[in-house]
mmCIF file of C-alpha atoms in Angstrom:
data_model
loop_
_atom_site.group_PDB
_atom_site.id
_atom_site.type_symbol
_atom_site.label_atom_id
_atom_site.label_comp_id
_atom_site.label_asym_id
_atom_site.label_seq_id
_atom_site.Cartn_x
_atom_site.Cartn_y
_atom_site.Cartn_z
ATOM 1 C CA MET A 228 6.635 4.807 -0.881
ATOM 2 C CA ALA A 229 9.838 6.884 -0.419
ATOM 3 C CA ALA A 230 10.729 8.646 -3.728
ATOM 4 C CA MET A 231 14.285 7.150 -3.664
ATOM 5 C CA GLY A 232 13.375 3.871 -2.597
ATOM 6 C CA ARG A 233 11.861 1.946 0.238
ATOM 7 C CA GLY A 234 13.794 2.657 3.217
ATOM 8 C CA TRP A 235 11.397 1.654 6.038
ATOM 9 C CA GLY A 236 12.188 -1.821 7.213
ATOM 10 C CA TRP A 237 12.112 -4.135 4.178
ATOM 11 C CA GLY A 238 15.403 -6.202 3.803
ATOM 12 C CA ARG A 239 16.669 -8.778 1.178
ATOM 13 C CA GLY A 240 15.869 -12.190 2.611
ATOM 14 C CA TRP A 241 14.067 -13.016 5.883
ATOM 15 C CA ALA A 242 14.196 -15.848 8.323
ATOM 16 C CA ARG A 243 11.301 -18.018 8.271
ATOM 17 C CA SER A 244 9.168 -17.563 11.596
ATOM 18 C CA GLN A 245 7.600 -20.169 13.598
ATOM 19 C CA PRO A 246 3.986 -20.327 14.560
ATOM 20 C CA CYS A 247 3.046 -18.589 17.778
ATOM 21 C CA ALA A 248 -0.642 -17.858 17.580
ATOM 22 C CA LEU A 249 -1.568 -19.948 20.602
ATOM 23 C CA ALA A 250 0.826 -17.999 22.942
ATOM 24 C CA LEU A 251 -0.187 -14.639 21.603
ATOM 25 C CA ALA A 252 -3.877 -15.459 21.992
ATOM 26 C CA ALA A 253 -3.597 -15.704 25.824
ATOM 27 C CA ALA A 254 -1.275 -12.532 25.908
ATOM 28 C CA LEU A 255 -3.217 -10.357 23.641
ATOM 29 C CA ALA A 256 -6.901 -10.862 24.728
ATOM 30 C CA VAL A 257 -7.996 -7.562 23.343
ATOM 31 C CA CYS A 258 -7.507 -8.959 19.816
ATOM 32 C CA ALA A 259 -8.096 -12.241 17.980
ATOM 33 C CA PHE A 260 -4.521 -12.962 16.543
ATOM 34 C CA TYR A 261 -4.209 -15.412 13.635
ATOM 35 C CA TYR A 262 -0.767 -16.589 12.552
ATOM 36 C CA LEU A 263 -0.662 -17.284 8.737
ATOM 37 C CA GLY A 264 2.802 -18.704 8.314
ATOM 38 C CA GLY A 265 3.937 -22.395 8.630
ATOM 39 C CA GLY A 266 2.135 -25.408 9.995
ATOM 40 C CA GLY A 267 -0.068 -25.796 6.856
ATOM 41 C CA GLU A 268 -2.267 -22.811 7.661
ATOM 42 C CA THR A 269 -3.400 -21.026 4.363
ATOM 43 C CA PHE A 270 -5.030 -17.664 3.733
ATOM 44 C CA SER A 271 -8.374 -19.380 3.004
ATOM 45 C CA SER A 272 -8.406 -21.613 6.213
ATOM 46 C CA ALA A 273 -7.455 -18.740 8.333
ATOM 47 C CA THR A 274 -10.072 -16.492 6.909
ATOM 48 C CA ARG A 275 -12.823 -18.988 7.450
ATOM 49 C CA ARG A 276 -11.798 -18.989 11.173
ATOM 50 C CA LEU A 277 -11.720 -15.079 11.081
ATOM 51 C CA ARG A 278 -15.304 -15.109 9.775
ATOM 52 C CA ALA A 279 -16.371 -17.817 12.368
ATOM 53 C CA THR A 280 -14.872 -16.007 15.225
ATOM 54 C CA PRO A 281 -16.598 -12.650 15.815
ATOM 55 C CA PRO A 282 -14.205 -9.509 16.314
ATOM 56 C CA SER A 283 -13.502 -8.587 19.783
ATOM 57 C CA PRO A 284 -16.314 -6.283 21.169
ATOM 58 C CA ALA A 285 -15.425 -2.646 22.042
ATOM 59 C CA HIS A 286 -17.464 0.188 23.817
ATOM 60 C CA ARG A 287 -19.773 2.146 21.781
ATOM 61 C CA HIS A 288 -18.461 5.492 20.467
ATOM 62 C CA PRO A 289 -20.144 8.540 18.862
ATOM 63 C CA GLN A 290 -20.400 7.627 15.176
ATOM 64 C CA ARG A 291 -19.445 9.841 12.083
ATOM 65 C CA GLY A 292 -18.528 9.292 8.706
ATOM 66 C CA GLY A 293 -21.468 7.226 7.712
ATOM 67 C CA GLY A 294 -21.276 5.087 10.797
ATOM 68 C CA GLU A 295 -25.026 4.836 11.692
ATOM 69 C CA ALA A 296 -25.918 3.866 8.119
ATOM 70 C CA ALA A 297 -23.193 1.342 8.136
ATOM 71 C CA ALA A 298 -24.543 -0.250 11.444
ATOM 72 C CA ALA A 299 -28.162 -0.288 10.339
ATOM 73 C CA GLY A 300 -27.107 -2.177 7.146
ATOM 74 C CA GLY A 301 -25.163 -4.769 9.142
ATOM 75 C CA GLY A 302 -21.741 -3.033 9.271
ATOM 76 C CA ARG A 303 -18.703 -3.298 7.039
ATOM 77 C CA ASP A 304 -15.404 -5.124 7.405
ATOM 78 C CA LEU A 305 -12.570 -2.750 6.817
ATOM 79 C CA HIS A 306 -9.355 -4.590 5.839
ATOM 80 C CA LEU A 307 -6.109 -2.398 6.267
ATOM 81 C CA LEU A 308 -2.749 -3.946 5.464
ATOM 82 C CA MET A 309 0.732 -2.716 6.480
ATOM 83 C CA MET A 310 4.309 -4.110 6.441
ATOM 84 C CA PHE A 311 6.421 -4.372 9.608
ATOM 85 C CA THR A 312 9.728 -6.156 8.988
ATOM 86 C CA LYS A 313 13.290 -5.699 10.318
ATOM 87 C CA ALA A 314 11.858 -3.524 13.148
ATOM 88 C CA GLU A 315 14.302 -4.949 15.693
ATOM 89 C CA ARG A 316 17.236 -3.464 13.824
ATOM 90 C CA SER A 317 15.596 0.075 13.490
ATOM 91 C CA PRO A 318 14.428 2.227 16.407
ATOM 92 C CA ALA A 319 13.334 4.778 13.765
ATOM 93 C CA LEU A 320 10.967 2.343 12.141
ATOM 94 C CA ARG A 321 9.530 1.265 15.422
ATOM 95 C CA ALA A 322 8.816 4.936 16.246
ATOM 96 C CA LYS A 323 7.402 5.405 12.785
ATOM 97 C CA GLY A 324 5.025 2.571 13.425
ATOM 98 C CA GLN A 325 3.841 3.731 16.799
ATOM 99 C CA ALA A 326 3.189 7.112 15.547
ATOM 100 C CA ALA A 327 1.304 5.981 12.468
ATOM 101 C CA LEU A 328 -0.984 3.438 14.467
ATOM 102 C CA ARG A 329 -1.631 6.063 17.228
ATOM 103 C CA SER A 330 -2.782 8.570 14.768
ATOM 104 C CA LEU A 331 -4.922 6.104 12.898
ATOM 105 C CA LEU A 332 -6.534 5.035 16.033
ATOM 106 C CA ARG A 333 -6.910 8.249 17.523
ATOM 107 C CA HIS A 334 -8.973 9.455 14.567
ATOM 108 C CA GLY A 335 -10.750 6.294 13.860
ATOM 109 C CA ARG A 336 -14.493 6.449 14.353
ATOM 110 C CA LEU A 337 -16.387 3.351 12.937
ATOM 111 C CA GLY A 338 -20.038 2.403 12.743
ATOM 112 C CA GLY A 339 -21.479 0.116 15.487
ATOM 113 C CA GLY A 340 -21.483 -2.761 12.879
ATOM 114 C CA ASP A 341 -18.067 -2.108 11.654
ATOM 115 C CA ALA A 342 -15.020 -4.060 12.186
ATOM 116 C CA LEU A 343 -11.373 -3.032 11.396
ATOM 117 C CA HIS A 344 -9.313 -6.164 10.461
ATOM 118 C CA LEU A 345 -5.573 -4.918 10.566
ATOM 119 C CA HIS A 346 -3.290 -7.138 8.417
ATOM 120 C CA LEU A 347 0.279 -7.087 9.693
ATOM 121 C CA VAL A 348 2.951 -8.364 7.151
ATOM 122 C CA THR A 349 6.133 -9.305 9.384
ATOM 123 C CA GLU A 350 8.518 -11.871 10.592
ATOM 124 C CA GLY A 351 10.554 -13.035 13.631
ATOM 125 C CA ALA A 352 11.386 -10.304 16.216
ATOM 126 C CA SER A 353 9.351 -7.766 14.255
ATOM 127 C CA ARG A 354 6.296 -9.773 14.728
ATOM 128 C CA ASP A 355 6.710 -9.606 18.400
ATOM 129 C CA ILE A 356 7.452 -5.762 18.366
ATOM 130 C CA GLY A 357 4.565 -5.227 16.192
ATOM 131 C CA LEU A 358 1.909 -7.161 18.104
ATOM 132 C CA GLY A 359 3.259 -5.492 21.269
ATOM 133 C CA LEU A 360 2.474 -2.043 19.714
ATOM 134 C CA LEU A 361 -0.894 -3.064 18.801
ATOM 135 C CA ARG A 362 -1.737 -4.614 22.049
ATOM 136 C CA ASP A 363 -1.010 -1.422 23.696
ATOM 137 C CA LEU A 364 -2.486 0.879 21.226
ATOM 138 C CA LEU A 365 -5.653 -1.321 20.670
ATOM 139 C CA ARG A 366 -6.488 -1.609 24.435
ATOM 140 C CA GLY A 367 -9.796 0.202 24.979
ATOM 141 C CA ALA A 368 -10.200 0.864 21.214
ATOM 142 C CA ALA A 369 -13.893 2.145 20.752
ATOM 143 C CA PHE A 370 -14.562 -0.306 17.791
ATOM 144 C CA ARG A 371 -14.501 -3.927 16.912
ATOM 145 C CA HIS A 372 -11.039 -5.300 15.634
ATOM 146 C CA GLN A 373 -8.985 -8.046 14.587
ATOM 147 C CA VAL A 374 -5.200 -8.486 13.944
ATOM 148 C CA ILE A 375 -4.191 -10.981 11.323
ATOM 149 C CA VAL A 376 -0.568 -11.669 10.995
ATOM 150 C CA HIS A 377 1.044 -12.679 7.663
ATOM 151 C CA ASP A 378 4.506 -14.251 7.575
ATOM 152 C CA VAL A 379 6.628 -12.292 4.855
ATOM 153 C CA ASN A 380 8.247 -15.438 3.827
ATOM 154 C CA GLU A 381 4.977 -17.190 3.134
ATOM 155 C CA LEU A 382 3.787 -14.215 1.116
ATOM 156 C CA THR A 383 7.022 -14.203 -0.909
ATOM 157 C CA GLU A 384 6.558 -17.762 -2.065
ATOM 158 C CA LYS A 385 3.287 -17.130 -3.330
ATOM 159 C CA LEU A 386 4.096 -13.913 -5.022
ATOM 160 C CA PHE A 387 7.557 -15.052 -6.558
ATOM 161 C CA PRO A 388 5.948 -17.062 -9.508
ATOM 162 C CA ILE A 389 3.505 -14.251 -10.419
ATOM 163 C CA VAL A 390 5.877 -11.299 -10.362
ATOM 164 C CA LYS A 391 9.259 -12.686 -11.042
ATOM 165 C CA ALA A 392 9.141 -11.452 -14.679
ATOM 166 C CA MET A 393 8.490 -7.791 -13.900
ATOM 167 C CA GLN A 394 11.121 -7.643 -11.048
ATOM 168 C CA LYS A 395 14.087 -6.975 -13.403
ATOM 169 C CA HIS A 396 12.267 -3.828 -14.711
ATOM 170 C CA PHE A 397 11.023 -2.342 -11.372
ATOM 171 C CA SER A 398 13.602 -3.437 -8.677
ATOM 172 C CA ALA A 399 16.641 -1.752 -7.369
ATOM 173 C CA GLY A 400 18.804 -4.838 -7.779
ATOM 174 C CA SER A 401 19.964 -6.349 -10.948
ATOM 175 C CA GLY A 402 18.079 -9.536 -11.807
ATOM 176 C CA THR A 403 15.035 -11.161 -10.149
ATOM 177 C CA TYR A 404 15.892 -11.593 -6.387
ATOM 178 C CA TYR A 405 13.730 -13.804 -4.645
ATOM 179 C CA SER A 406 13.165 -11.356 -1.833
ATOM 180 C CA ASP A 407 12.226 -8.620 -4.078
ATOM 181 C CA SER A 408 8.751 -10.172 -4.647
ATOM 182 C CA ILE A 409 7.281 -8.809 -1.561
ATOM 183 C CA PHE A 410 7.716 -5.279 -3.053
ATOM 184 C CA PHE A 411 5.017 -6.191 -5.588
ATOM 185 C CA LEU A 412 2.517 -7.569 -3.152
ATOM 186 C CA SER A 413 -0.037 -5.217 -3.991
ATOM 187 C CA VAL A 414 0.095 -5.926 -7.677
ATOM 188 C CA ALA A 415 -0.891 -9.610 -7.281
ATOM 189 C CA MET A 416 -2.767 -9.492 -3.947
ATOM 190 C CA HIS A 417 -5.971 -10.415 -5.670
ATOM 191 C CA ARG A 418 -4.558 -13.852 -6.384
ATOM 192 C CA ILE A 419 -3.181 -14.659 -2.993
ATOM 193 C CA MET A 420 -5.879 -13.144 -0.735
ATOM 194 C CA PRO A 421 -8.864 -15.391 -0.100
ATOM 195 C CA LYS A 422 -11.892 -14.518 -2.132
ATOM 196 C CA GLU A 423 -13.766 -13.678 1.041
ATOM 197 C CA ILE A 424 -11.789 -10.392 1.111
ATOM 198 C CA THR A 425 -13.056 -8.177 -1.688
ATOM 199 C CA GLN A 426 -11.497 -4.891 -0.810
ATOM 200 C CA ILE A 427 -8.290 -3.883 1.073
ATOM 201 C CA ILE A 428 -6.240 -0.839 1.740
ATOM 202 C CA GLN A 429 -2.373 -1.141 1.796
ATOM 203 C CA VAL A 430 -0.558 1.610 3.356
ATOM 204 C CA ASP A 431 3.101 2.547 4.084
ATOM 205 C CA LEU A 432 4.459 2.848 7.666
ATOM 206 C CA ASP A 433 5.558 6.430 7.307
ATOM 207 C CA LEU A 434 2.161 7.985 7.517
ATOM 208 C CA LYS A 435 0.168 10.210 9.842
ATOM 209 C CA TYR A 436 -3.422 10.078 9.887
ATOM 210 C CA LYS A 437 -5.452 13.360 10.182
ATOM 211 C CA THR A 438 -9.040 11.980 9.686
ATOM 212 C CA ASN A 439 -11.173 8.915 10.016
ATOM 213 C CA ILE A 440 -9.854 5.888 8.368
ATOM 214 C CA ARG A 441 -13.586 4.852 7.673
ATOM 215 C CA ASP A 442 -13.650 7.895 5.234
ATOM 216 C CA LEU A 443 -10.872 6.391 3.051
ATOM 217 C CA PHE A 444 -12.810 3.217 2.708
ATOM 218 C CA ASP A 445 -15.621 5.262 1.346
ATOM 219 C CA GLU A 446 -13.556 6.082 -1.635
ATOM 220 C CA PHE A 447 -14.298 2.749 -2.900
ATOM 221 C CA ASP A 448 -17.664 3.817 -3.755
ATOM 222 C CA ASN A 449 -16.227 6.449 -5.973
ATOM 223 C CA PHE A 450 -14.410 4.221 -8.311
ATOM 224 C CA PRO A 451 -15.608 4.679 -11.841
ATOM 225 C CA GLU A 452 -16.576 1.672 -14.047
ATOM 226 C CA GLY A 453 -13.527 -0.520 -14.912
ATOM 227 C CA ALA A 454 -11.362 0.962 -12.254
ATOM 228 C CA VAL A 455 -9.624 -1.622 -9.885
ATOM 229 C CA ILE A 456 -7.121 0.430 -7.921
ATOM 230 C CA GLY A 457 -7.240 3.773 -5.981
ATOM 231 C CA ILE A 458 -4.105 5.746 -5.834
ATOM 232 C CA ALA A 459 -2.591 9.089 -5.674
ATOM 233 C CA ARG A 460 -0.365 10.880 -8.018
ATOM 234 C CA GLU A 461 3.329 11.093 -7.291
ATOM 235 C CA MET A 462 4.120 14.646 -6.037
ATOM 236 C CA GLN A 463 7.625 14.810 -7.426
ATOM 237 C CA PRO A 464 9.143 14.812 -10.915
ATOM 238 C CA VAL A 465 10.349 11.245 -10.180
ATOM 239 C CA TYR A 466 8.722 9.908 -13.456
ATOM 240 C CA ARG A 467 9.740 13.177 -15.567
ATOM 241 C CA HIS A 468 13.110 11.832 -14.958
ATOM 242 C CA THR A 469 12.338 7.984 -15.481
ATOM 243 C CA PHE A 470 10.559 8.592 -18.624
ATOM 244 C CA TRP A 471 13.234 10.969 -20.241
ATOM 245 C CA GLN A 472 13.978 8.872 -23.206
ATOM 246 C CA TYR A 473 10.302 8.369 -24.157
ATOM 247 C CA ARG A 474 9.667 12.177 -23.530
ATOM 248 C CA ARG A 475 12.577 13.066 -25.853
ATOM 249 C CA GLU A 476 11.201 10.798 -28.686
ATOM 250 C CA ASN A 477 7.765 12.170 -28.045
ATOM 251 C CA PRO A 478 7.983 15.857 -27.244
ATOM 252 C CA GLN A 479 4.210 16.310 -27.319
ATOM 253 C CA THR A 480 3.439 13.723 -24.704
ATOM 254 C CA LYS A 481 1.870 14.208 -21.445
ATOM 255 C CA VAL A 482 3.783 11.389 -19.858
ATOM 256 C CA GLY A 483 5.729 12.585 -16.910
ATOM 257 C CA ASP A 484 4.183 16.182 -16.934
ATOM 258 C CA PRO A 485 2.565 17.642 -13.864
ATOM 259 C CA PRO A 486 -1.001 17.822 -12.920
ATOM 260 C CA PRO A 487 -3.627 18.822 -13.587
ATOM 261 C CA ASP A 488 -3.189 17.934 -17.321
ATOM 262 C CA GLY A 489 -0.072 15.904 -17.172
ATOM 263 C CA LEU A 490 0.480 12.325 -16.144
ATOM 264 C CA PRO A 491 3.024 12.601 -13.348
ATOM 265 C CA GLY A 492 2.824 8.827 -12.282
ATOM 266 C CA PHE A 493 1.650 7.472 -9.070
ATOM 267 C CA ASN A 494 2.761 7.047 -5.395
ATOM 268 C CA SER A 495 1.911 3.847 -3.725
ATOM 269 C CA GLY A 496 1.985 4.948 -0.027
ATOM 270 C CA VAL A 497 -1.815 4.611 0.024
ATOM 271 C CA LEU A 498 -3.447 1.902 -2.074
ATOM 272 C CA LEU A 499 -7.043 0.892 -2.462
ATOM 273 C CA LEU A 500 -7.248 -2.372 -3.799
ATOM 274 C CA ASN A 501 -10.642 -3.487 -5.045
ATOM 275 C CA LEU A 502 -9.627 -7.181 -5.105
ATOM 276 C CA GLU A 503 -12.736 -8.440 -6.652
ATOM 277 C CA ALA A 504 -12.661 -5.934 -9.546
ATOM 278 C CA MET A 505 -8.926 -7.050 -9.999
ATOM 279 C CA ARG A 506 -9.873 -10.660 -10.081
ATOM 280 C CA GLN A 507 -12.632 -9.911 -12.747
ATOM 281 C CA SER A 508 -10.681 -7.490 -14.891
ATOM 282 C CA LYS A 509 -9.545 -9.326 -17.924
ATOM 283 C CA LEU A 510 -7.343 -6.330 -18.995
ATOM 284 C CA TYR A 511 -5.696 -5.893 -15.517
ATOM 285 C CA ASN A 512 -4.617 -9.715 -15.646
ATOM 286 C CA GLN A 513 -3.382 -9.618 -18.888
ATOM 287 C CA LEU A 514 -0.973 -6.770 -17.955
ATOM 288 C CA LEU A 515 0.538 -9.172 -15.460
ATOM 289 C CA GLU A 516 1.799 -11.356 -18.187
ATOM 290 C CA PRO A 517 5.463 -11.301 -18.881
ATOM 291 C CA ALA A 518 5.007 -10.529 -22.499
ATOM 292 C CA MET A 519 2.753 -7.566 -21.694
ATOM 293 C CA VAL A 520 5.205 -6.193 -19.123
ATOM 294 C CA GLN A 521 8.148 -6.672 -21.658
ATOM 295 C CA LYS A 522 5.980 -4.813 -24.314
ATOM 296 C CA LEU A 523 5.113 -1.810 -22.178
ATOM 297 C CA THR A 524 8.853 -1.444 -20.663
ATOM 298 C CA GLU A 525 10.203 -1.407 -24.287
ATOM 299 C CA LYS A 526 7.673 1.185 -25.444
ATOM 300 C CA TYR A 527 8.357 3.462 -22.696
ATOM 301 C CA HIS A 528 12.138 2.647 -22.217
ATOM 302 C CA PHE A 529 11.165 2.065 -18.658
ATOM 303 C CA LYS A 530 13.599 1.050 -15.873
ATOM 304 C CA GLY A 531 12.600 1.876 -12.394
ATOM 305 C CA HIS A 532 13.361 0.721 -8.708
ATOM 306 C CA LEU A 533 10.296 1.463 -6.800
ATOM 307 C CA GLY A 534 8.433 -1.984 -7.225
ATOM 308 C CA ASP A 535 4.627 -1.732 -7.459
ATOM 309 C CA GLN A 536 4.561 2.017 -7.709
ATOM 310 C CA ASP A 537 6.691 1.666 -10.977
ATOM 311 C CA PHE A 538 4.280 -1.019 -12.332
ATOM 312 C CA PHE A 539 1.264 1.079 -11.548
ATOM 313 C CA THR A 540 2.712 4.104 -13.014
ATOM 314 C CA MET A 541 3.701 2.608 -16.325
ATOM 315 C CA VAL A 542 0.316 0.736 -16.705
ATOM 316 C CA GLY A 543 -1.404 4.141 -15.790
ATOM 317 C CA MET A 544 0.241 5.745 -18.833
ATOM 318 C CA GLU A 545 -1.284 3.113 -21.150
ATOM 319 C CA HIS A 546 -4.522 2.453 -19.243
ATOM 320 C CA PRO A 547 -5.628 5.220 -17.051
ATOM 321 C CA GLU A 548 -9.242 3.659 -16.782
ATOM 322 C CA LEU A 549 -8.144 1.146 -14.463
ATOM 323 C CA PHE A 550 -7.285 3.697 -11.761
ATOM 324 C CA HIS A 551 -9.389 5.915 -9.488
ATOM 325 C CA VAL A 552 -6.941 8.824 -8.758
ATOM 326 C CA LEU A 553 -7.212 9.950 -5.116
ATOM 327 C CA ASP A 554 -6.974 13.608 -4.155
ATOM 328 C CA CYS A 555 -3.636 14.516 -3.004
ATOM 329 C CA THR A 556 -4.905 15.243 0.430
ATOM 330 C CA TRP A 557 -5.151 11.345 0.916
ATOM 331 C CA ASN A 558 -1.573 10.967 0.293
ATOM 332 C CA ARG A 559 0.222 14.282 1.013
ATOM 333 C CA GLN A 560 3.824 13.318 0.204
ATOM 334 C CA LEU A 561 6.596 15.547 1.927
ATOM 335 C CA CYS A 562 9.672 14.470 0.310
ATOM 336 C CA THR A 563 11.478 17.248 -1.600
ATOM 337 C CA TRP A 564 14.587 15.254 -2.807
ATOM 338 C CA TRP A 565 14.207 16.048 -6.538
ATOM 339 C CA LYS A 566 13.998 19.676 -5.824
ATOM 340 C CA ASP A 567 17.692 19.656 -5.074
ATOM 341 C CA HIS A 568 18.495 17.267 -7.787
ATOM 342 C CA GLY A 569 17.930 18.938 -11.108
ATOM 343 C CA TYR A 570 14.253 19.828 -11.001
ATOM 344 C CA SER A 571 13.934 23.088 -9.148
ATOM 345 C CA ASP A 572 12.495 24.743 -11.929
ATOM 346 C CA VAL A 573 9.340 22.631 -12.045
ATOM 347 C CA PHE A 574 9.250 21.017 -8.696
ATOM 348 C CA ASP A 575 6.336 23.124 -7.264
ATOM 349 C CA GLN A 576 4.158 22.156 -10.032
ATOM 350 C CA TYR A 577 4.262 18.559 -8.730
ATOM 351 C CA PHE A 578 4.517 19.360 -5.126
ATOM 352 C CA GLN A 579 1.411 21.677 -4.699
ATOM 353 C CA CYS A 580 -1.586 20.093 -2.848
ATOM 354 C CA GLU A 581 -4.527 22.348 -1.928
ATOM 355 C CA GLY A 582 -7.054 21.379 0.620
ATOM 356 C CA GLU A 583 -7.136 19.932 4.171
ATOM 357 C CA VAL A 584 -4.598 17.078 4.433
ATOM 358 C CA LYS A 585 -6.155 13.822 5.449
ATOM 359 C CA ILE A 586 -2.990 11.823 5.461
ATOM 360 C CA TYR A 587 0.531 12.899 5.599
ATOM 361 C CA HIS A 588 3.247 10.802 4.044
ATOM 362 C CA GLY A 589 6.774 11.403 5.508
ATOM 363 C CA ASN A 590 8.473 9.623 2.541
ATOM 364 C CA CYS A 591 12.528 9.754 2.307
ATOM 365 C CA ASN A 592 12.463 10.278 5.980
ATOM 366 C CA THR A 593 10.862 13.633 5.835
ATOM 367 C CA PRO A 594 9.559 14.721 9.150
ATOM 368 C CA ILE A 595 5.626 14.979 9.412
ATOM 369 C CA PRO A 596 4.265 18.135 11.047
ATOM 370 C CA GLU A 597 3.339 17.803 14.584
ATOM 371 C CA ASP A 598 -0.264 18.330 15.755
#
């Protein structure tokens, strides 16, 4: 997520899309496309069809990153979700999407039994643009794949009752705007995705992949007991600023301090969601209740504007055991906005990241290094 807000194609309010799966199926033979918008289609029914229809075959490719073992064990379904809305209004967004998908597919090496399921959350003209990009980029892909299209308005309807109460604490606007609900998709995805999907990775669009996406899915195996979400630390003093009142009242706190000993908060540009663990965690689901959200926001004097990222950060201050902290190289954020806005003296303590970068994150429209 961009440090100063989500500036990559999410808008307030979307026109409801009309089903178009039949037309796309003929035009995009390289994939199996399922439209989950209107017409009475639900997540569960679409997933049953997804399971019944094998992913499109691909040529064999040299395997790495555990590919042979995965193939021998029957393979693995890798679910990856990204947002792609308002693209018809933003050439910059289209360019970001193309660059992100191209780098992901260029480095992707899946086992012979694996299948990549790309979930595209989109609407209207953006849907056609996104599917066009995928059609071109997936042509000749060296692994099995499917594309599943989710209508953003359909998701918003499902999310709103669940996250309405928390929106006033973690949204840029005043009040609980209906359309703001989509900013909290990751928070409640375990309640709206079908139970057949047990793990999913949600990613921002302003990323550049430098390694095999299969290796990121292997991070699920490193979750400690009780953890439900994998997420990297925020690499700017965003939450040093947001928690200023709590820090003033609690001068010995680590809340908002830089790593390795502090609690700098989280960045939601790369999210590993163990949906099954989220469903089973009594603690996590209690934290979604309005009374618990109110209690924690009052304790920490918290008022944010970054949606799911703010929620995860606040919960992480209280219950760090719910999170598997990803190494910074999995979400190497590049934004330096806060360096020039009052925190130059401590900025580098948050921003430093050692190791070979696996995913660059060009948040707040920061250019990503060329190959």
